[in-house]
Coordinates of C-alpha atoms in Angstrom, one line a residue:
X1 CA -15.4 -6.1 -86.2
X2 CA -18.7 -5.6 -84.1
X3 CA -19.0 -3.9 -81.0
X4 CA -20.0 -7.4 -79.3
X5 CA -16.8 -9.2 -80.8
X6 CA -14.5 -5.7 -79.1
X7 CA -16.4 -6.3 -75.8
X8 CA -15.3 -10.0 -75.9
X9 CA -11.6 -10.0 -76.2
X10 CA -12.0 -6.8 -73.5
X11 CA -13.6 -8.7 -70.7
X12 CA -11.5 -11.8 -71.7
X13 CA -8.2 -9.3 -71.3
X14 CA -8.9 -8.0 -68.0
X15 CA -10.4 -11.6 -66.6
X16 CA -6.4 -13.0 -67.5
X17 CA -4.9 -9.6 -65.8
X18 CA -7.1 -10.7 -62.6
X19 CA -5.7 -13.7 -62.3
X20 CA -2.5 -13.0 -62.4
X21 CA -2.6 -10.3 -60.0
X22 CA -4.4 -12.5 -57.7
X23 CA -1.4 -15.8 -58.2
X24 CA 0.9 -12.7 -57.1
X25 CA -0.9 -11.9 -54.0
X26 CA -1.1 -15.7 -52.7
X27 CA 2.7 -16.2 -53.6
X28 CA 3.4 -12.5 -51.7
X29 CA 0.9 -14.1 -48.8
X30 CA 2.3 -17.7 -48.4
X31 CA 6.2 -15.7 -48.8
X32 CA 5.2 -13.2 -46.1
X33 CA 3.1 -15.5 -43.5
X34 CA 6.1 -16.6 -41.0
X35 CA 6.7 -12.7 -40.8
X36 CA 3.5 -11.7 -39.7
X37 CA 2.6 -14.5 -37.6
X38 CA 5.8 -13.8 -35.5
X39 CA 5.2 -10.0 -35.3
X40 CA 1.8 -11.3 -33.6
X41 CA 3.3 -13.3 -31.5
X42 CA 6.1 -10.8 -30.5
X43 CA 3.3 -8.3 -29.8
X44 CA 1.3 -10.5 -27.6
X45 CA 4.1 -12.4 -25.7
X46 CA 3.4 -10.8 -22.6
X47 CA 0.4 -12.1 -22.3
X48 CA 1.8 -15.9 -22.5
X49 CA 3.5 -15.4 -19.1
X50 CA 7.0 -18.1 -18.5
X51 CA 5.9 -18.8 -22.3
X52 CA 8.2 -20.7 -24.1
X53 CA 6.9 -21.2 -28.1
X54 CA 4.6 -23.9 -27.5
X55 CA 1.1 -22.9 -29.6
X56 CA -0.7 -25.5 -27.9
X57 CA -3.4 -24.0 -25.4
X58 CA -2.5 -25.1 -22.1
X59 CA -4.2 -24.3 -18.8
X60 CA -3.1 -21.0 -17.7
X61 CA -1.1 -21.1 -14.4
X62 CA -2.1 -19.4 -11.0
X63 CA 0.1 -16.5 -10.1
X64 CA 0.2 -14.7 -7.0
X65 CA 2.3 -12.6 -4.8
X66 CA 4.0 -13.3 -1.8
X67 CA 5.6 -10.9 1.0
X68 CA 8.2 -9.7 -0.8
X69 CA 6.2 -8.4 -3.9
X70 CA 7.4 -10.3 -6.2
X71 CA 5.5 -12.4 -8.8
X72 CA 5.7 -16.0 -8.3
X73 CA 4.4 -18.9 -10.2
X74 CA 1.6 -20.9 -8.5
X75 CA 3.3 -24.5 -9.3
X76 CA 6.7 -24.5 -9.3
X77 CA 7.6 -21.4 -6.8
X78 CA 9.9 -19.7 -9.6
X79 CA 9.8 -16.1 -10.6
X80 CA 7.2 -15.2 -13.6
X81 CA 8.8 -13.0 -16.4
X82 CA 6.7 -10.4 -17.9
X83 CA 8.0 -8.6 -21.5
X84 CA 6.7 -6.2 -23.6
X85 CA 6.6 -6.7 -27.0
X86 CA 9.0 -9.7 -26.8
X87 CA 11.3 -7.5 -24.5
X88 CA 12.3 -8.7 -21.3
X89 CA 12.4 -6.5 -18.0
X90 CA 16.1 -5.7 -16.8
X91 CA 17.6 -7.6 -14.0
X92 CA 18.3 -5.5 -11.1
X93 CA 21.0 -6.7 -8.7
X94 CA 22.6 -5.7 -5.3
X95 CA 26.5 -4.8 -5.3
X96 CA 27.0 -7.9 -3.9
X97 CA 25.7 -9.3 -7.1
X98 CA 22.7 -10.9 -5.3
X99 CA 19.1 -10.6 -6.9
X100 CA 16.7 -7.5 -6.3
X101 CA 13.9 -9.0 -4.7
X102 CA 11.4 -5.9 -4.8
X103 CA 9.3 -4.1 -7.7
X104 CA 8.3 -1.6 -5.8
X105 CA 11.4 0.3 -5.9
X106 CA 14.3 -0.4 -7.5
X107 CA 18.3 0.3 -6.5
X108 CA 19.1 3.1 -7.9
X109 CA 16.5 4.4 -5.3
X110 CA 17.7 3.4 -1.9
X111 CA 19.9 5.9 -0.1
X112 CA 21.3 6.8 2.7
X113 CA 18.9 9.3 5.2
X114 CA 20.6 12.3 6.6
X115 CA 20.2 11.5 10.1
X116 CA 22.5 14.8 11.7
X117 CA 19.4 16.7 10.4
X118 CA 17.9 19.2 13.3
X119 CA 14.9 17.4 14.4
X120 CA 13.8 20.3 17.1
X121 CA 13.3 23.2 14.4
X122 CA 10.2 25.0 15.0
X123 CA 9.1 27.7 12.5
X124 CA 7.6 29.9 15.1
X125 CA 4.0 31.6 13.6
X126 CA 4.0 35.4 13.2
X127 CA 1.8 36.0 11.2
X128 CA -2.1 35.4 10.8
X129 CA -1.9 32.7 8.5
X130 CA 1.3 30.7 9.9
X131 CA -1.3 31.2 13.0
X132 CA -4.1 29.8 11.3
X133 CA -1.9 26.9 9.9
X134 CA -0.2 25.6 13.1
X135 CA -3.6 25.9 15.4
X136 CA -5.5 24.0 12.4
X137 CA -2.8 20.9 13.0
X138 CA -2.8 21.1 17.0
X139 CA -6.9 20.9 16.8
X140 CA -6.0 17.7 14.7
X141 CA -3.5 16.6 16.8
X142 CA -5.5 15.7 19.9
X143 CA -8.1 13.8 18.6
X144 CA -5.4 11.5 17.6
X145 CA -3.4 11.2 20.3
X146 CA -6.3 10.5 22.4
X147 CA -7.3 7.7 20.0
X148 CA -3.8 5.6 19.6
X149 CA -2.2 6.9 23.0
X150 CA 1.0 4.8 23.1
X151 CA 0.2 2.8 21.0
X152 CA 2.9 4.2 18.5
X153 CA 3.0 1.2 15.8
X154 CA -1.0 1.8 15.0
X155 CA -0.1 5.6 15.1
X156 CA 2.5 6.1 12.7
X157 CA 0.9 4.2 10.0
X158 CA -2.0 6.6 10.4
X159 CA 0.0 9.4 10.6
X160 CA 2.0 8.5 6.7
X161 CA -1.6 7.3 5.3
X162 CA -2.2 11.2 6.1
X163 CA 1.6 12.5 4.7
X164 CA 1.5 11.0 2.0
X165 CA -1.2 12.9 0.4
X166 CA 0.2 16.4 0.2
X167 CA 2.8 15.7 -1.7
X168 CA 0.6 13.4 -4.3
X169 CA -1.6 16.4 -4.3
X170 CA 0.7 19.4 -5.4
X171 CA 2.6 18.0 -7.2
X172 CA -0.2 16.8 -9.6
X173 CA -1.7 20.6 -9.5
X174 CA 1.9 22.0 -10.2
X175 CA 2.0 19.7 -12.9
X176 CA -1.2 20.6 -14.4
X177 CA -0.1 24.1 -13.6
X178 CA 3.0 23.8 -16.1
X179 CA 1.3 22.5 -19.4
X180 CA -1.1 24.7 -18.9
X181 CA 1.3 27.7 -18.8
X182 CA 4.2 26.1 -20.7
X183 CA 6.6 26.8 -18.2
X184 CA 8.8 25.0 -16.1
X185 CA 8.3 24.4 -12.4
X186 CA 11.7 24.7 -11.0
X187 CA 11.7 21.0 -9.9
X188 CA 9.3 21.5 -7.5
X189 CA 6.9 18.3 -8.8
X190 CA 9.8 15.8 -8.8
X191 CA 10.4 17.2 -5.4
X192 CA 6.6 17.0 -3.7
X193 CA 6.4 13.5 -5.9
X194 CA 9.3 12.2 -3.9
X195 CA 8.2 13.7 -0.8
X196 CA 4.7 11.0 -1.4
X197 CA 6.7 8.1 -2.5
X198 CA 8.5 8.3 0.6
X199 CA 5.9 8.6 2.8
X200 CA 4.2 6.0 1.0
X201 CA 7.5 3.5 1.6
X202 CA 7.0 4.9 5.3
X203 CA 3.8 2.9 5.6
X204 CA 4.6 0.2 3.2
X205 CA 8.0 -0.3 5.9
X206 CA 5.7 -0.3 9.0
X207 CA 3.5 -2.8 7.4
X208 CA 6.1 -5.5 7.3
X209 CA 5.7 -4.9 11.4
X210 CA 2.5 -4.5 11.7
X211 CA -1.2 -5.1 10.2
X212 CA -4.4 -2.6 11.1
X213 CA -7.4 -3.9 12.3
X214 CA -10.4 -3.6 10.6
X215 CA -11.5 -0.4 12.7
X216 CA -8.4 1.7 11.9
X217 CA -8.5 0.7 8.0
X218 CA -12.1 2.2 8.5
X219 CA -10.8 5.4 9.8
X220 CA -8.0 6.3 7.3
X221 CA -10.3 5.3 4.8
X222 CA -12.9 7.9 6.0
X223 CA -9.9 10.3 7.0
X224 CA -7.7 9.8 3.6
X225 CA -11.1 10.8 1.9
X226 CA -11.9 14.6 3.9
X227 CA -7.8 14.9 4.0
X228 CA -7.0 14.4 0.4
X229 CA -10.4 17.1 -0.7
X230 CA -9.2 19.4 1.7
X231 CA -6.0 19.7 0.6
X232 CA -7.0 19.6 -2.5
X233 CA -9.2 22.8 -2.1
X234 CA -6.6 24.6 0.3
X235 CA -3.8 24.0 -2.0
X236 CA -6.0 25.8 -5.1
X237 CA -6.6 28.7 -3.0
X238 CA -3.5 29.8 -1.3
X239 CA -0.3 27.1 -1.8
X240 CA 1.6 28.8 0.7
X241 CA -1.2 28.2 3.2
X242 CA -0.8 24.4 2.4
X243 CA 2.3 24.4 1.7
X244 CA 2.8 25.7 6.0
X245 CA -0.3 23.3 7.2
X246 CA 1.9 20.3 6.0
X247 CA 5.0 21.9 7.4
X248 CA 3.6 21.6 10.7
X249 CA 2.4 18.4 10.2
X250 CA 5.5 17.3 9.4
X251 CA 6.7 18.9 12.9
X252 CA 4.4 16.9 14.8
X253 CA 5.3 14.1 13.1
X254 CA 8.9 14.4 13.9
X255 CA 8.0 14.9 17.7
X256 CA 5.8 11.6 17.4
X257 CA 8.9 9.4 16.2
X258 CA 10.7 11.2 19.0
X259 CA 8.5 9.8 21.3
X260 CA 8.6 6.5 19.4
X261 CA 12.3 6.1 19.9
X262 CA 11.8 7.3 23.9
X263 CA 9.9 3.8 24.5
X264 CA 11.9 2.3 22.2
X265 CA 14.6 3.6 24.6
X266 CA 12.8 2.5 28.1
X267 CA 11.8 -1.0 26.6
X268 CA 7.9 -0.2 26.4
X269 CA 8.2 -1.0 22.7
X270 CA 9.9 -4.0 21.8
X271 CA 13.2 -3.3 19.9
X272 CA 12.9 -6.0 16.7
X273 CA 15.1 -6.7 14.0
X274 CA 14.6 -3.9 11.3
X275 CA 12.5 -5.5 8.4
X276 CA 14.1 -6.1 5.1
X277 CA 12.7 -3.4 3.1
X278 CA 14.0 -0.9 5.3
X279 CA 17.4 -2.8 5.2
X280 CA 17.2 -2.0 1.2
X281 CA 15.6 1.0 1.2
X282 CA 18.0 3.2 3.6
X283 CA 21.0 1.3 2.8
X284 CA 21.1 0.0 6.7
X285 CA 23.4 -2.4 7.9
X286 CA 21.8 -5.9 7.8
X287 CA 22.0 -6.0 11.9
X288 CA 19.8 -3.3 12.6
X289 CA 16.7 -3.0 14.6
X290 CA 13.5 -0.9 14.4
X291 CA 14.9 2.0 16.5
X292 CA 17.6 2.4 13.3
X293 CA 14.1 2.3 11.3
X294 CA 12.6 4.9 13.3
X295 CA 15.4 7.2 13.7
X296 CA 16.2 7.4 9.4
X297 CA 12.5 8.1 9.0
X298 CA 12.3 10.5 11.7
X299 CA 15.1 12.7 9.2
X300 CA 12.6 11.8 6.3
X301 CA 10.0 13.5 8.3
X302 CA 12.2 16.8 9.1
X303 CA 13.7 16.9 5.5
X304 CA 9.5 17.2 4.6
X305 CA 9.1 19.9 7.3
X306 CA 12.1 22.1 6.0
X307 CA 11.0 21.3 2.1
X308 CA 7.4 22.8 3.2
X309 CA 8.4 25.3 5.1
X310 CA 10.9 26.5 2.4
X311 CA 8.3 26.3 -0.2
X312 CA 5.7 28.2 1.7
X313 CA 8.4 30.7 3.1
X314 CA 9.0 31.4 -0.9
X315 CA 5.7 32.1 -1.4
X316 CA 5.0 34.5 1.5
X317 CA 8.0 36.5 0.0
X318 CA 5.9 37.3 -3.5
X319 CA 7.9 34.3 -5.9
X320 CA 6.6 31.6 -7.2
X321 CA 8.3 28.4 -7.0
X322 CA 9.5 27.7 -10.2
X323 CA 12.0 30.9 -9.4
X324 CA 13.9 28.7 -6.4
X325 CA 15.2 25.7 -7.6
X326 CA 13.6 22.5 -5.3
X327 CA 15.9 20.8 -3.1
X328 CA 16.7 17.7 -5.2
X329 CA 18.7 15.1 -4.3
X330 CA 17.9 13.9 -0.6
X331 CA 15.4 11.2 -1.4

């Protein structure tokens, strides 16, 4: 047989292997397709918002957010649902079995506030840097009070714009700290993270009474800008020096909700109902009024003060703070 006639029935062999391995593929394919289209679909279901199968494009809805936080479909007024890989978020509820109207925090992290707290403590300075820390927050302290006065509404929103940074702050460092020692912290960055979400739900309360004006948005901005670096810096340097500058903020703080609840006392500041999200985030009864809000978040602020002070007092000793377990639990 020639060499021609051997390459013939060669090529002809593997041409009729081809094409059977290629009938097997398309049979596989058209077997397989439902599957894999769904696991697309599944993967990209969240962004087909209220979706319910149809393939058909339709105009995507409007969907915006209304005073409660919660996302609401332009048209019809119901609640959008958002999943994750086909998964649905879980339904939060209130004992009574009523809905959970908020995202921005969720039931399991309401509490009650520990209002038999001391709120006259004073950590007296002794030495040069508890000096140096309190008469750095007094020189802050005037320029402030001369700006909002009574005015104590405009004030305390200012004043948790500024707390809530501190806790942001070092807790991200004492974070970064940890991996980068592989070592535990002691729980002191769930501790200064809760300290920030709280003064965060500070503001986010007062804003349901209130709205700055376009002047005092412009200062926090410029202030929330030095403050935040600041701290930064200070808190890379010496921690127990920051850790004792926020304690004594938190002090002043303290003696400004004290003075809030004075006027709140003389009628000089109008006594409202307390706003829903304080309601749900202290746990208050549903009758109570802004004086109830100022007095739990007055012990917020002292529970801050004492958590600083602690913290800083740790410190001054020669420990670090992983060897003092945080005080958990409050928030």
């Amino acid at each position: 047989m020639s060499q021609r006639a051997i390459f013939g029935i060669v090529f002809r062999q593997l041409q009729s292997n081809f094409s059977s391995f290629s009938s097997s593929i398309n049979n596989v394919s058209k077997n397989y397709r439902p599957a894999i289209t769904h696991i697309f679909e599944a993967r990209y279901y969240s962004s087909n918002l209220g979706s319910k199968g149809n393939k058909e494009d339709e105009p995507a809805q409007a969907v915006k957010f209304n005073s409660n936080f919660e996302n609401v479909d332009g048209q019809n007024g119901k609640a959008v649902v958002s999943s994750y890989w086909g998964v649905p978020p879980s339904r939060a509820t209130k004992e009574d079995g009523s809905p959970w109207r908020w995202n921005c925090f969720r039931p399991w992290e309401t509490y009650k506030a520990d209002t038999s707290i001391d709120v006259t403590k004073h950590h007296k300075a002794t030495t040069f840097m508890d000096k140096f820390a309190y008469w750095t927050v007094q020189s802050l302290k005037f320029p402030t009070y001369l700006f909002f006065q009574r005015r104590h509404m405009c004030h305390a929103m200012l004043l948790e714009t500024v707390a809530a940074v501190p806790g942001m702050v070092g807790g991200m460092l004492l974070h970064l700290k940890s991996i980068r020692r592989f070592e535990h912290s002691g729980g002191w960055i769930k501790a200064l993270l809760e300290e920030a979400e709280n003064e965060r739900m500070h503001l986010m309360t007062f804003l349901e009474l209130s709205q700055p004006k376009w002047y005092e948005r412009a200062l926090v901005f410029a202030v929330q800008g030095v403050f935040a670096n600041a701290y930064f810096v200070s808190y890379v340097v010496s921690p127990k020096l920051a850790h004792r500058i926020v304690g004594y903020l938190e002090e002043e703080a303290v003696n400004s909700y004290t003075e809030f609840l004075v006027d709140l006392e003389k009628g000089l500041v109008e006594n409202r109902p307390a706003p829903a999200i304080a309601i749900d985030y202290w746990q208050l009864p549903s009758e109570s009024t802004l004086k109830d809000v100022v007095t739990v978040i007055r012990a917020d602020e002292a529970h801050h003060r004492d958590l600083n002070h602690f913290a800083s007092d740790i410190q001054c000793e020669g420990h670090e703070l992983k060897e003092y377990p945080a005080p958990l639990g409050y928030h």
